[in-house]
Coordinates of C-alpha atoms in Angstrom, one line a residue:
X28 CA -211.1 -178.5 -102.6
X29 CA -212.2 -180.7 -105.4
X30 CA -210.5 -178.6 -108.3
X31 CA -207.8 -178.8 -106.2
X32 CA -207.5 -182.3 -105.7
X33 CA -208.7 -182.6 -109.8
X34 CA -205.6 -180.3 -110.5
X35 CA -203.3 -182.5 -108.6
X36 CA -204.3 -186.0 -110.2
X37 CA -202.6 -184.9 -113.1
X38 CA -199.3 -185.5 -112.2
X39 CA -200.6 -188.9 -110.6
X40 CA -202.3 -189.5 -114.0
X41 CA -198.8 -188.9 -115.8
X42 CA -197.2 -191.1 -113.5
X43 CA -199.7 -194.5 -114.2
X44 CA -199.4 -193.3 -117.9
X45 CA -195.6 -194.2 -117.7
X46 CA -195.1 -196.8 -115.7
X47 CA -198.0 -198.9 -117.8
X48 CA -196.1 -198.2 -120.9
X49 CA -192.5 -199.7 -120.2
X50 CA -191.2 -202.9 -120.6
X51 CA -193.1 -205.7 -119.7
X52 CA -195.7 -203.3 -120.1
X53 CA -196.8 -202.4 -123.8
X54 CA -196.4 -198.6 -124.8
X55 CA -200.1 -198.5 -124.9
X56 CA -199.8 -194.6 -123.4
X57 CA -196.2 -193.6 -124.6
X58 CA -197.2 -191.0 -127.2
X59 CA -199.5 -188.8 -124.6
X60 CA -198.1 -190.1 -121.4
X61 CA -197.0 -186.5 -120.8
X62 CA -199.9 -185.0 -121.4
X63 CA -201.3 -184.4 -117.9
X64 CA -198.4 -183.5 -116.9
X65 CA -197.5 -180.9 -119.0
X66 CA -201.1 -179.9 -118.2
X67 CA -200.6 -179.3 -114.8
X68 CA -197.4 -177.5 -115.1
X69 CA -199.5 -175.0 -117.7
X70 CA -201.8 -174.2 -114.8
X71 CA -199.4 -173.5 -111.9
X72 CA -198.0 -169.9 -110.7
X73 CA -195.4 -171.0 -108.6
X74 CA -192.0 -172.8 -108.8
X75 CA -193.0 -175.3 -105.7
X76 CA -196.2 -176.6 -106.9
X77 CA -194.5 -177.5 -109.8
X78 CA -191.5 -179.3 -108.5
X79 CA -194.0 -181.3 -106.3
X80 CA -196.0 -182.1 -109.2
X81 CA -193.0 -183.0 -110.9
X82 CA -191.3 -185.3 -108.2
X83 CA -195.1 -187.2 -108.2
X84 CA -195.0 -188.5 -111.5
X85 CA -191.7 -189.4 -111.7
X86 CA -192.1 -191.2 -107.5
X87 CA -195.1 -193.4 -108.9
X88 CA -193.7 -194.4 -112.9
X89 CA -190.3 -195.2 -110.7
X90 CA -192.2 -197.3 -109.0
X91 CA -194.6 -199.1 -111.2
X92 CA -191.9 -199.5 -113.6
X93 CA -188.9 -200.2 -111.9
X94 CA -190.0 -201.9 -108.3
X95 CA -187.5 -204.8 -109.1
X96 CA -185.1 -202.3 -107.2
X97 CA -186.8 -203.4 -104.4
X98 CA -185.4 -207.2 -104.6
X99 CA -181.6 -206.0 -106.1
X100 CA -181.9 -204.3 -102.7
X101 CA -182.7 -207.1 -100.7
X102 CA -180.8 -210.0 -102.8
X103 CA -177.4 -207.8 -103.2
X104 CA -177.3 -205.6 -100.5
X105 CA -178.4 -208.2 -98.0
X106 CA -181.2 -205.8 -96.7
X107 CA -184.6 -207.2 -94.6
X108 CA -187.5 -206.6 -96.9
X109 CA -188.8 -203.3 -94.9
X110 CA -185.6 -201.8 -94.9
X111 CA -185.7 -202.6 -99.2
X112 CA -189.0 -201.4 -99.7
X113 CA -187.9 -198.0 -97.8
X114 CA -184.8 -198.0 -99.8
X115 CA -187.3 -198.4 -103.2
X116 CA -188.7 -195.0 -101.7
X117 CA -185.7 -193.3 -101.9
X118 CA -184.9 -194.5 -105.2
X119 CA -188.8 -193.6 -106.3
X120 CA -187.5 -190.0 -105.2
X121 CA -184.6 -189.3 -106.6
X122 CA -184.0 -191.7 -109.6
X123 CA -185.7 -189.5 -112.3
X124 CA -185.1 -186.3 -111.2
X125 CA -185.1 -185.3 -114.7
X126 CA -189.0 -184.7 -114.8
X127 CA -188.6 -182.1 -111.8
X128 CA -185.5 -180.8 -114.0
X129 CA -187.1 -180.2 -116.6
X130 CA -190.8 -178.4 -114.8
X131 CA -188.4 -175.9 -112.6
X132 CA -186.5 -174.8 -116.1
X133 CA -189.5 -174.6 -118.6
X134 CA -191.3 -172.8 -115.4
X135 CA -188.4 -170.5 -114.6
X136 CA -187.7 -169.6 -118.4
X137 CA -191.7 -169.1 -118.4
X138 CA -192.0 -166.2 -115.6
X139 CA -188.5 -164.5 -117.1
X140 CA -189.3 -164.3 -120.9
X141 CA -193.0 -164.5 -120.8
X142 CA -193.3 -166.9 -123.6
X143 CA -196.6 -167.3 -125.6
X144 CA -198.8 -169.9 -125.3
X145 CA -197.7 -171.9 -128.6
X146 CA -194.0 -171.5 -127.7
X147 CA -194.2 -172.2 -124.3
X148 CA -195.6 -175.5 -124.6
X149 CA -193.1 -176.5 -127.5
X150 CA -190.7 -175.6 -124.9
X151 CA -191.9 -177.2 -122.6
X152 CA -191.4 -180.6 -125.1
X153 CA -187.9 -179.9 -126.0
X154 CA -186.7 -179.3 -122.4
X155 CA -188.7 -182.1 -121.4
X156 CA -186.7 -184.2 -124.7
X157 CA -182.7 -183.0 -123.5
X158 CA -183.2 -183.6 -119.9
X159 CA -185.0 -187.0 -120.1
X160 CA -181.6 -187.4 -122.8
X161 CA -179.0 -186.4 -120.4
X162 CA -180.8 -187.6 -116.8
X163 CA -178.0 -189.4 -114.6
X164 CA -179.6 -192.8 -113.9
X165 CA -177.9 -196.4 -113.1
X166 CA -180.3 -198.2 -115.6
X167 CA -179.9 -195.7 -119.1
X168 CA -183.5 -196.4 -120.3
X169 CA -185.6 -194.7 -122.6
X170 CA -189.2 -194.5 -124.0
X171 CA -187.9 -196.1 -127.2
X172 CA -187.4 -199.3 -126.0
X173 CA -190.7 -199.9 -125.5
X174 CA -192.0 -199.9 -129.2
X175 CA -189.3 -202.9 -129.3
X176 CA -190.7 -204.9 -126.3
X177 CA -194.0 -204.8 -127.6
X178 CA -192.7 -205.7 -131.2
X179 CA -194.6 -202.8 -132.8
X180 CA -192.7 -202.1 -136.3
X181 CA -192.0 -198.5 -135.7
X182 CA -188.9 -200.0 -133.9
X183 CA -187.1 -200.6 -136.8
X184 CA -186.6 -196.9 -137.5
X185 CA -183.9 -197.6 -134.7
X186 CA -181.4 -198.3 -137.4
X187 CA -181.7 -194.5 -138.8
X188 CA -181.8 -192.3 -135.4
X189 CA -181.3 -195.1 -132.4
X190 CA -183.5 -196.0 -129.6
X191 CA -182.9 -192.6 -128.1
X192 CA -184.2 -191.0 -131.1
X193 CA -187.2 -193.1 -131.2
X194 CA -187.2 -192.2 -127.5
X195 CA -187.2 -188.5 -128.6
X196 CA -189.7 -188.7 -131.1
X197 CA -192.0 -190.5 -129.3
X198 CA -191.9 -187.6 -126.4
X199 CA -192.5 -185.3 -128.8
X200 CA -195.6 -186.5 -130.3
X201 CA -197.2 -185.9 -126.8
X202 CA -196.9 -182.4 -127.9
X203 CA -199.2 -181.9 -130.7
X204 CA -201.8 -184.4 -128.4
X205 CA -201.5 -181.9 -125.7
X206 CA -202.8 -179.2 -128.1
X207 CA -205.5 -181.3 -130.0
X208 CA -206.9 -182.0 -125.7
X209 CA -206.8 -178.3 -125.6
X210 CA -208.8 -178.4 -128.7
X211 CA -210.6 -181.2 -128.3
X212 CA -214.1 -179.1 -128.7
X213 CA -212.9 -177.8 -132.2
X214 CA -212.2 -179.3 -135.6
X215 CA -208.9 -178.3 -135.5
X216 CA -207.8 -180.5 -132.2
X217 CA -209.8 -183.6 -134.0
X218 CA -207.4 -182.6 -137.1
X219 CA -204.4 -182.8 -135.0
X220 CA -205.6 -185.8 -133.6
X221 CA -206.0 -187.2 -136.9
X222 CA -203.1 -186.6 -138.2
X223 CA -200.6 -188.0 -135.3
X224 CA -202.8 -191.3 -135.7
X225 CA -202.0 -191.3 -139.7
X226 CA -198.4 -190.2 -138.8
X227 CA -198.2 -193.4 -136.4
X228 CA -199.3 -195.7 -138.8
X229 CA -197.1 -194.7 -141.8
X230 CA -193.8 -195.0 -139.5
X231 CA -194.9 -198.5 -138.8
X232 CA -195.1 -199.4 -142.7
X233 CA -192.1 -197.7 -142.6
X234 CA -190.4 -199.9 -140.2
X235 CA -191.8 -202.8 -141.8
X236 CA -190.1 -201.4 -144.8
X237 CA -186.8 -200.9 -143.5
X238 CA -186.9 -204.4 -142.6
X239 CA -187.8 -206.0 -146.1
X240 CA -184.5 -203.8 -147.6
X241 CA -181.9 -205.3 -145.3
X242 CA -179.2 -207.1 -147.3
X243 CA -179.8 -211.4 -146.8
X244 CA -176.8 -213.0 -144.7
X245 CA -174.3 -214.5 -146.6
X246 CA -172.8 -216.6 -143.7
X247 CA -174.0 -218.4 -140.9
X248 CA -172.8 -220.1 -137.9
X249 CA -174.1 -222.9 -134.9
X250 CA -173.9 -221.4 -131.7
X251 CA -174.4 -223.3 -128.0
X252 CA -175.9 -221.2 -125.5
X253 CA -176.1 -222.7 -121.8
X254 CA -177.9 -221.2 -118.9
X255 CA -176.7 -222.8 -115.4
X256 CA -178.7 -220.9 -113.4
X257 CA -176.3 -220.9 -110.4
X258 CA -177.8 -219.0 -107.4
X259 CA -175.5 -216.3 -105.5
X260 CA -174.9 -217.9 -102.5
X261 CA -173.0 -220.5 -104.3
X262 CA -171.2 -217.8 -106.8
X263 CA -170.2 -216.1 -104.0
X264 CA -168.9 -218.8 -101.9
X265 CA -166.8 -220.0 -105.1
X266 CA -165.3 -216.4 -105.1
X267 CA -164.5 -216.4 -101.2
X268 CA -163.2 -220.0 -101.4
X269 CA -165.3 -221.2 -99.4
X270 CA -166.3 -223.9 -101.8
X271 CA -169.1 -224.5 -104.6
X272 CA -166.0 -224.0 -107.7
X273 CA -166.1 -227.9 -108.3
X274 CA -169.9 -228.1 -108.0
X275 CA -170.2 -224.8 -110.4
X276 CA -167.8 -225.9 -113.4
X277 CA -169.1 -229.9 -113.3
X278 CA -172.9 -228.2 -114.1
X279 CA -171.6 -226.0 -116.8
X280 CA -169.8 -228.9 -118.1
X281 CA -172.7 -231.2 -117.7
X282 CA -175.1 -228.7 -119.4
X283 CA -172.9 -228.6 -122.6
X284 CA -172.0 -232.1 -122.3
X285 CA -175.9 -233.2 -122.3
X286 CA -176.3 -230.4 -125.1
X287 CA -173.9 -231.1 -127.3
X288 CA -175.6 -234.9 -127.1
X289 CA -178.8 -233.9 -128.2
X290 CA -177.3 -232.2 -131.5
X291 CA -175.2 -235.5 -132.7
X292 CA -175.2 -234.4 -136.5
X293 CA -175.0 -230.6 -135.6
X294 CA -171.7 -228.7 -135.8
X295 CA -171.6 -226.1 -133.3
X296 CA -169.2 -223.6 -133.8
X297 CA -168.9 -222.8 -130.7
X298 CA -170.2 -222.6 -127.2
X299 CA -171.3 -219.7 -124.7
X300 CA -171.2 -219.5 -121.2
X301 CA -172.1 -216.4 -119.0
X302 CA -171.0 -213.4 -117.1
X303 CA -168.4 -214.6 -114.5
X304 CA -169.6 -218.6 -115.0
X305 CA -166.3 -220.0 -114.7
X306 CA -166.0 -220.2 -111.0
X307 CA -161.8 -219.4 -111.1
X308 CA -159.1 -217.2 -112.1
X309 CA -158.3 -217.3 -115.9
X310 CA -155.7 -216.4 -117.9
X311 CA -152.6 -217.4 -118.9
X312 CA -151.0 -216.8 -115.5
X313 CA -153.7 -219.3 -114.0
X314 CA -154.0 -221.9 -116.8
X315 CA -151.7 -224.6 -115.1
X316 CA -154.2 -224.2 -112.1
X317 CA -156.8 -227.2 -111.4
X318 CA -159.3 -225.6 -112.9
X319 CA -158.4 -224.2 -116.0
X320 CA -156.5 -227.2 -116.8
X321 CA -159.7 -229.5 -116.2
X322 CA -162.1 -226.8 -118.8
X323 CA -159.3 -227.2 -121.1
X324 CA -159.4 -231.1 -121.3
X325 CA -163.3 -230.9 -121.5
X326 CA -162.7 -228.7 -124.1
X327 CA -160.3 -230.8 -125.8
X328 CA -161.6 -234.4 -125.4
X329 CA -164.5 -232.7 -127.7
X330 CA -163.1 -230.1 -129.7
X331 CA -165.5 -227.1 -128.4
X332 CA -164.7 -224.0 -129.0
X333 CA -165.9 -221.9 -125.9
X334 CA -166.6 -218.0 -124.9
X335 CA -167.0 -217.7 -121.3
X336 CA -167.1 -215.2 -118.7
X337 CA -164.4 -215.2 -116.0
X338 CA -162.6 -213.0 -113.5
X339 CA -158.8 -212.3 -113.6
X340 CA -156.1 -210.4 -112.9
X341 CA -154.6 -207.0 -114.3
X342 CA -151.2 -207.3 -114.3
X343 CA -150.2 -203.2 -114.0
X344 CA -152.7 -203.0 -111.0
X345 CA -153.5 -206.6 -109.9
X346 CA -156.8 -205.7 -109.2
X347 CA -159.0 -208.3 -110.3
X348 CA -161.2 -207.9 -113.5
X349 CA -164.6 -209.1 -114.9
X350 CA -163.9 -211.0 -118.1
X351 CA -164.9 -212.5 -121.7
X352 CA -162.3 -215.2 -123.0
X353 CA -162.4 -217.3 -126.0
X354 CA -161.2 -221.1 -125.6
X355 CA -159.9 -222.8 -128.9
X356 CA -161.5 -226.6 -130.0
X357 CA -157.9 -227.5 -128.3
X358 CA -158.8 -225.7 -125.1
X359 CA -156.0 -222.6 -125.2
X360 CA -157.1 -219.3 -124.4
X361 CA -157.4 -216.9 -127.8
X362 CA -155.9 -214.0 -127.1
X363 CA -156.7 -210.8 -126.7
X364 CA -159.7 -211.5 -124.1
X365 CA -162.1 -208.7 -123.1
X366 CA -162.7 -206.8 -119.2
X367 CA -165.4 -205.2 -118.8
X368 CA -164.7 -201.5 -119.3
X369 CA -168.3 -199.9 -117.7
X370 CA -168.1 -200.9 -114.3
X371 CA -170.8 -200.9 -111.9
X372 CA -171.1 -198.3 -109.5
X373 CA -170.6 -199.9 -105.3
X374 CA -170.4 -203.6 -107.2
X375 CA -168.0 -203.3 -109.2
X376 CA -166.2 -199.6 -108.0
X377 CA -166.9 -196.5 -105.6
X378 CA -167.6 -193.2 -107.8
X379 CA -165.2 -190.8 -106.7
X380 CA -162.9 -192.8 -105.4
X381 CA -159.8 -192.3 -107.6
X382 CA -160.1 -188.7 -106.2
X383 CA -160.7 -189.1 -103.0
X384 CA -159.1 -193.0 -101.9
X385 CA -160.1 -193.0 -98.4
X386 CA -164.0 -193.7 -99.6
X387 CA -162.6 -197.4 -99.7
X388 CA -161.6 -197.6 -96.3
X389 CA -165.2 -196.4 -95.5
X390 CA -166.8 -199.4 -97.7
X391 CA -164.0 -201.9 -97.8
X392 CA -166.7 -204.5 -99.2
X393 CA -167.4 -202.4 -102.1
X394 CA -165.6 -204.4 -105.6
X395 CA -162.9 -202.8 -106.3
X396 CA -162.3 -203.9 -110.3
X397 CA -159.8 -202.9 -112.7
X398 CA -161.5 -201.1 -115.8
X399 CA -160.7 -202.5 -119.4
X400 CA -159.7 -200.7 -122.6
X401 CA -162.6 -199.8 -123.6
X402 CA -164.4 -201.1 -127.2
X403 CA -160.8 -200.7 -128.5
X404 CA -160.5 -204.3 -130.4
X405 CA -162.6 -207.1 -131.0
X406 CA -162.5 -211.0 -129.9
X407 CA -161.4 -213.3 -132.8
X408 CA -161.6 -216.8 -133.4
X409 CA -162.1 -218.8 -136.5
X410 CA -162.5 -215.7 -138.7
X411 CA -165.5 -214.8 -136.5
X412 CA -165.2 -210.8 -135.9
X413 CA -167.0 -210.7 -132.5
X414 CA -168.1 -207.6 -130.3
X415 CA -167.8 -207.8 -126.7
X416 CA -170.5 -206.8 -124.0
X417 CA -170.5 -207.5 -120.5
X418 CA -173.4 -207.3 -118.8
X419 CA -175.0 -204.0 -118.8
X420 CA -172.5 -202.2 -121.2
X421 CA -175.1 -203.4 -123.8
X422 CA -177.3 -200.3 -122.8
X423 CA -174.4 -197.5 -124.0
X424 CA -175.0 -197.3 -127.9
X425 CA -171.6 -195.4 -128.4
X426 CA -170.4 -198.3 -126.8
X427 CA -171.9 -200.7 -129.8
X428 CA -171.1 -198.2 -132.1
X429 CA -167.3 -198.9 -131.1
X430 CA -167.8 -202.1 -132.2
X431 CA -169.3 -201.5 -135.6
X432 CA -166.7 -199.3 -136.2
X433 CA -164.5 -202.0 -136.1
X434 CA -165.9 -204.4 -138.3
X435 CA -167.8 -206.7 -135.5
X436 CA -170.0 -208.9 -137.6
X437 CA -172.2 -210.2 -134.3
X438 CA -171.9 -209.5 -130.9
X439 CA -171.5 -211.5 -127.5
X440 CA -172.9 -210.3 -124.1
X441 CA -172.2 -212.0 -120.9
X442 CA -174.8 -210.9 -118.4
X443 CA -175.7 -211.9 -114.7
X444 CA -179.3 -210.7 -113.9
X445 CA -179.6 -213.1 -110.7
X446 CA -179.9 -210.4 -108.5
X447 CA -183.0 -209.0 -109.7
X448 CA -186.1 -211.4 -109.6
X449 CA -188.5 -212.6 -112.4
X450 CA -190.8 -209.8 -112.8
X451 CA -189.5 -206.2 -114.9
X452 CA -185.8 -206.4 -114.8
X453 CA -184.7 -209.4 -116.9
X454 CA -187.0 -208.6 -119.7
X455 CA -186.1 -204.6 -119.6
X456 CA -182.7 -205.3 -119.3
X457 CA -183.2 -207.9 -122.4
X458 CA -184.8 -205.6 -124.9
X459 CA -181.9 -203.1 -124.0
X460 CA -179.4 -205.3 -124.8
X461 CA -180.9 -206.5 -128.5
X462 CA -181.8 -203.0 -129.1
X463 CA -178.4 -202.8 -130.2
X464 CA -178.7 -205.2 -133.0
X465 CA -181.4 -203.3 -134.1
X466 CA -179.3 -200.0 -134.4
X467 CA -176.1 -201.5 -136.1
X468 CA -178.1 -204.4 -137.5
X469 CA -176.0 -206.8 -136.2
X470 CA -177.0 -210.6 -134.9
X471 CA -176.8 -210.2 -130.6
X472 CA -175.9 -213.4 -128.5
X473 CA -177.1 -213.0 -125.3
X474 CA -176.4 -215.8 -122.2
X475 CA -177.1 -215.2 -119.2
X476 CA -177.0 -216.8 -115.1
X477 CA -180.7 -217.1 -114.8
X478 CA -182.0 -215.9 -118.1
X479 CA -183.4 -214.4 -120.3
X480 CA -180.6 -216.0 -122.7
X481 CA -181.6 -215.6 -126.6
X482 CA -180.7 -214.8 -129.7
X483 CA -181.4 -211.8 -131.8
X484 CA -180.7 -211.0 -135.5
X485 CA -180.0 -208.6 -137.7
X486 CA -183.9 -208.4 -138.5
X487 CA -184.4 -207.3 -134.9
X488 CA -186.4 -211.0 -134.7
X489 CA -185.5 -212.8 -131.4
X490 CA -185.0 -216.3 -131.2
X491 CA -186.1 -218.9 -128.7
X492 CA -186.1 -217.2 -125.3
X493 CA -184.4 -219.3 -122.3
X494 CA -186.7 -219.7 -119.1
X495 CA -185.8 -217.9 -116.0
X496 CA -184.2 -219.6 -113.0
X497 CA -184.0 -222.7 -114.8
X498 CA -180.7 -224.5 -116.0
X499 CA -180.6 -225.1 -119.7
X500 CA -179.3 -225.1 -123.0
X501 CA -180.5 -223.8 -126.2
X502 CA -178.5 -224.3 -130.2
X503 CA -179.1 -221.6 -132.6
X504 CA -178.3 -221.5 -136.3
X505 CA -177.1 -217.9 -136.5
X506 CA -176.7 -216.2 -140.4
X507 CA -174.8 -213.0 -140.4
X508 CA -173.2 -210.6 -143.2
X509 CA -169.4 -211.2 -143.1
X510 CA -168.8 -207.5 -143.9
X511 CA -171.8 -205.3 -142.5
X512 CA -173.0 -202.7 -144.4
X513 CA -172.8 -199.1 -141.8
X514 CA -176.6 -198.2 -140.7
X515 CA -177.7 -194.5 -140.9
X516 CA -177.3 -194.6 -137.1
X517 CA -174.0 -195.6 -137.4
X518 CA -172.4 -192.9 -139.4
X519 CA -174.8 -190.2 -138.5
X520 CA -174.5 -190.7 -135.0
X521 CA -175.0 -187.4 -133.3
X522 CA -177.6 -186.5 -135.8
X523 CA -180.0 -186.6 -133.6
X524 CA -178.9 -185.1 -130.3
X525 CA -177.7 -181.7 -133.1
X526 CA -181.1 -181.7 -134.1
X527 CA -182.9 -181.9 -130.6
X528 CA -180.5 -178.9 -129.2
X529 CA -180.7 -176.9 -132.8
X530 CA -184.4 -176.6 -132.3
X531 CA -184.2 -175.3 -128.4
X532 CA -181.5 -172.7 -129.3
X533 CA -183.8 -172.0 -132.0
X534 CA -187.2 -172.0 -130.1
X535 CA -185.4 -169.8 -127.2
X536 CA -184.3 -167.3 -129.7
X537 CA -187.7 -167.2 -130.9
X538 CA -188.9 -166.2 -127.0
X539 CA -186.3 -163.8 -127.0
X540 CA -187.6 -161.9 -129.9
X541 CA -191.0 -162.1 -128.5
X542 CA -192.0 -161.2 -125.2
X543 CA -194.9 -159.9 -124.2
X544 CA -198.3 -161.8 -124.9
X545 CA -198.1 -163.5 -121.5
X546 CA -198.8 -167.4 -121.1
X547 CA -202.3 -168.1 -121.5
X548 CA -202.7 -171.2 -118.9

C-alpha cells in the first residue's frame, strides 16, 4: 500500500510543480516540473494507470493555475458559486488533455516498438513538446511565458525562437534532469546536473546580451492611456439600452479631460481608450448619432487624437462587430478601422455553427459577431504605422507576425478582462499580450476596462502598470524605430516547430531500427 500510494504522488507532485511555476507564480520548477511525471509513466504496465496519472497532474496544475475560471464562470455566465466551482471541475478535467495525450502515445508506441531505455524517455520529451504545442485550449498559454513574468533574462531569446520555443526548450531540459535523478547516486547524474545549471545561466547572459544589441529608437511619441473601470452590469445595460451610455462616455471623457490637465506642457499624441469603451454604435453610418457627435466635439474642442474600442455594424452581414477606430484631433473617424478577427468562442460566436445554423436557435443568447479581415492592414494616423489587437488576439503570434510583416512600428490592444477577478488572469493574460513585443521587438500599448493597462517596449521593459478595478489615467513617453528591423523569429518563423517534428521523425526512425532491448523501468 505505501509504494503504492508513493508511486501515485508522482503525478500529484507534477501537478504542484506546474501550477507553482505559471504566471503570478515564478517558474521556480519549470525546468523539472515533468520530472515525476515522466517518472511515473516509466514505471507503469498498463495504458489506464497511465491515463489516470495523466488526467491528475493536468486536474490539479488546471486548477492551481487557472482557478480564475471559476469567477469568468460565475461573473459571465451568471452561474451561483457551487454551480462555478463544479463547472471549474470540469474544466480541471478536460482543459489540458494534452498531458493524457501525450502518456497514452509515448505508452502505446512503448509496448509496440519496445524502445530502449535512453530513447524512450527522449520520446517521451518530444511527444510531450508537440502535444503541449498543438493542445486545443481557450487560453493558448505556454511554459515560456513564465521566464517573462518573472523577468528572468532568458526571455529575451523570445526574439530568435518565440515564446513557444522558449516554451519548448524549457520542457526539454526536464529531460536530461530526469536522467541525472535517475543518476543521482553517480557522478555522471551530478554531471548532467551540472551542466543544465551552467546551460541555464549562459542563456540568461545571453538574453541580457540580446538586449544590449537592439538598435536605439529613433522616434518617439506621448501616448494617454485611460482605464474607466466600468463594471458589467453597467456595460451591459448600455448595450441592451437600458441606460448607463451617458454615464459611460461622461467618465471616459472626464478621465481624459482630468488627464490631459495634469500634463499642461505635454503634447500627447494621442489618446487610448479600451476594448468596447465607447458605449454606442460607431462608424460612419452612426456618426450623426448623439453620441458620436458629442466624442467628436470633445475631441475637437481639444484637438485629441483618440483610438477607442467600439461595436458596429458589418454592412454585407449586419451583424454587429467588436472594434478599434482611430479619431482625428478634429474628431472624424480615420479610416480603415479594425474588427476583431479571433472571436471568442459562446461570447462572441458558437463553434460549428456556420455548419450546422440551428445551434443558434438552441443558445440564442450566445454573441453572434461578424469576423474581421484578418491582420490584413494596419491603422494609420499621423504617420504612426499601428498594429491592431483586440483583446485576446494578442496570444496568436502568427497573428503579430501579420503585423510585422506589414511594417507596424508599435502595436495597440484593446482588452476587457472584467470578467475575470484580481487574482491569475489579468496578469497572465498581460504577460501574454507584451510577449509579443518581445518576439517582433516592437513597443505594445495595452488599455484595458479594469486593468492591467501598461506599456511595454521594444526592450521587453514594462512601463508603469495601472491598478486593477480602479479608474485612471496614465501618460507615457513611448520611443520606437520608425522602420523595424525583422527579428530572427520573424523571418524564421516555423523554425522551430521543423525542428521539434524533425527530431521525432528522427527519434522514431531510430526505434524502428532498434527493437528489442525492452524498456528498463
Amino acid at each position: 500500500m505505501n509504494n503504492t500510494l508513493k508511486s501515485w504522488s508522482l503525478p500529484v507532485l507534477s501537478g504542484i510543480l506546474i501550477g507553482t511555476s505559471y504566471i503570478p507564480f515564478p517558474p521556480w520548477a519549470s525546468l523539472f516540473c515533468f520530472v515525476p511525471l515522466w517518472l511515473f509513466w516509466s514505471r507503469q504496465t498498463r495504458l489506464r494507470d497511465v491515463f489516470l496519472g495523466s488526467l491528475i497532474t493536468a486536474f490539479i496544475f488546471t486548477l492551481i493555475g487557472f482557478n480564475w475560471v471559476t469567477y469568468l464562470l460565475h461573473e459571465f455566465a451568471h452561474l451561483d458559486w457551487p454551480v462555478a466551482a463544479i463547472g471549474m471541475v470540469v474544466y480541471g478535467l478536460i482543459a489540458h488533455l494534452y498531458v493524457a495525450a501525450a502518456g497514452i502515445l509515448w505508452f502505446m508506441g512503448r509496448r509496440k516498438f519496445h524502445w530502449p531505455e535512453r530513447l524512450s524517455l527522449g520520446l517521451m520529451a518530444i511527444i510531450t513538446i508537440v502535444c503541449e504545442a498543438y493542445s486545443l485550449t481557450l487560453f493558448d498559454w505556454n511554459f515560456g511565458y513564465s521566464w517573462y513574468g518573472a523577468n528572468i533574462p532568458v526571455y529575451h531569446w523570445a526574439e530568435v525562437i518565440g515564446f513557444s520555443g522558449l516554451s519548448a526548450a524549457t520542457l526539454l531540459c526536464n529531460l536530461p534532469l530526469c536522467i541525472a535523478w535517475q543518476k543521482r547516486g553517480q557522478n555522471a547524474g551530478k554531471i548532467i546536473l551540472a551542466t543544465v545549471v551552467v546551460g541555464f545561466l549562459l542563456l540568461n547572459v545571453g538574453g541580457l546580451w540580446l538586449k544590449a544589441r537592439l538598435p536605439q529608437p529613433d522616434a518617439s511619441f506621448n501616448a494617454l492611456l485611460v482605464q474607466a473601470s466600468i463594471s458589467n452590469s453597467e456595460k451591459l445595460s448600455a448595450e441592451l439600452g437600458q441606460g448607463y451610455s451617458e454615464e459611460i462616455l461622461h467618465r471616459y471623457v472626464t478621465l481624459t479631460d482630468n488627464a490631459l490637465k495634469s500634463h499642461p506642457d505635454k503634447k500627447i499624441d494621442f489618446a487610448m481608450w479600451p476594448e468596447t469603451a465607447f458605449p454606442a454604435l460607431l462608424g460612419e453610418q452612426f456618426k450623426h448619432n448623439e453620441l458620436p457627435v458629442a466624442l467628436g466635439q470633445f475631441l475637437h474642442d481639444r484637438q485629441l487624437p483618440l483610438i477607442t474600442g467600439a461595436y458596429s455594424v458589418d454592412e454585407p452581414s449586419r451583424l454587429i462587430t467588436n472594434s478599434l477606430f482611430v479619431l482625428g484631433k478634429d474628431g472624424d473617424i480615420v479610416p480603415p478601422h479594425y474588427s476583431k478577427t479571433i472571436l471568442l468562442a459562446f461570447g462572441e460566436y458558437i463553434p460549428g455553427e456556420q455548419f450546422f445554423p440551428q445551434i443558434r436557435d438552441w443558445l440564442p443568447a450566445t454573441g453572434h459577431f461578424a469576423r474581421g479581415p484578418g491582420p490584413t492592414r494596419l491603422l494609420h494616423w499621423n504617420g504612426y504605422k499601428m498594429g491592431a489587437q483586440i483583446c485576446y488576439e494578442s496570444l496568436f503570434p502568427a497573428f503579430s507576425r501579420s503585423l510585422a510583416q506589414l511594417g507596424a512600428q508599435f502595436i495597440v490592444n484593446a482588452t476587457n478582462d472584467s470578467w475575470y477577478g484580481t487574482w491569475q488572469e489579468p496578469y497572465q493574460h498581460l504577460y501574454m499580450t507584451l510577449a509579443r513585443g518581445v518576439e517582433f521587438r516592437r513597443p505594445v500599448l495595452r488599455v484595458t476596462n479594469t486593468g492591467i493597462s501598461t506599456v511595454s517596449l521594444a526592450s521587453g521593459e514594462i512601463l508603469e502598470q495601472s491598478p486593477l478595478y480602479e479608474p485612471w489615467a496614465g501618460f507615457y513617453q513611448i520611443p520606437y524605430l520608425k522602420n523595424p528591423p525583422a527579428t530572427f523569429y520573424q523571418n524564421w518563423f516555423w523554425l522551430v516547430p521543423c525542428l521539434i517534428w524533425g527530431a521525432l521523425l528522427v527519434l522514431l526512425i531510430m526505434g524502428l531500427k532498434k527493437p528489442g532491448s525492452g524498456f528498463q523501468g
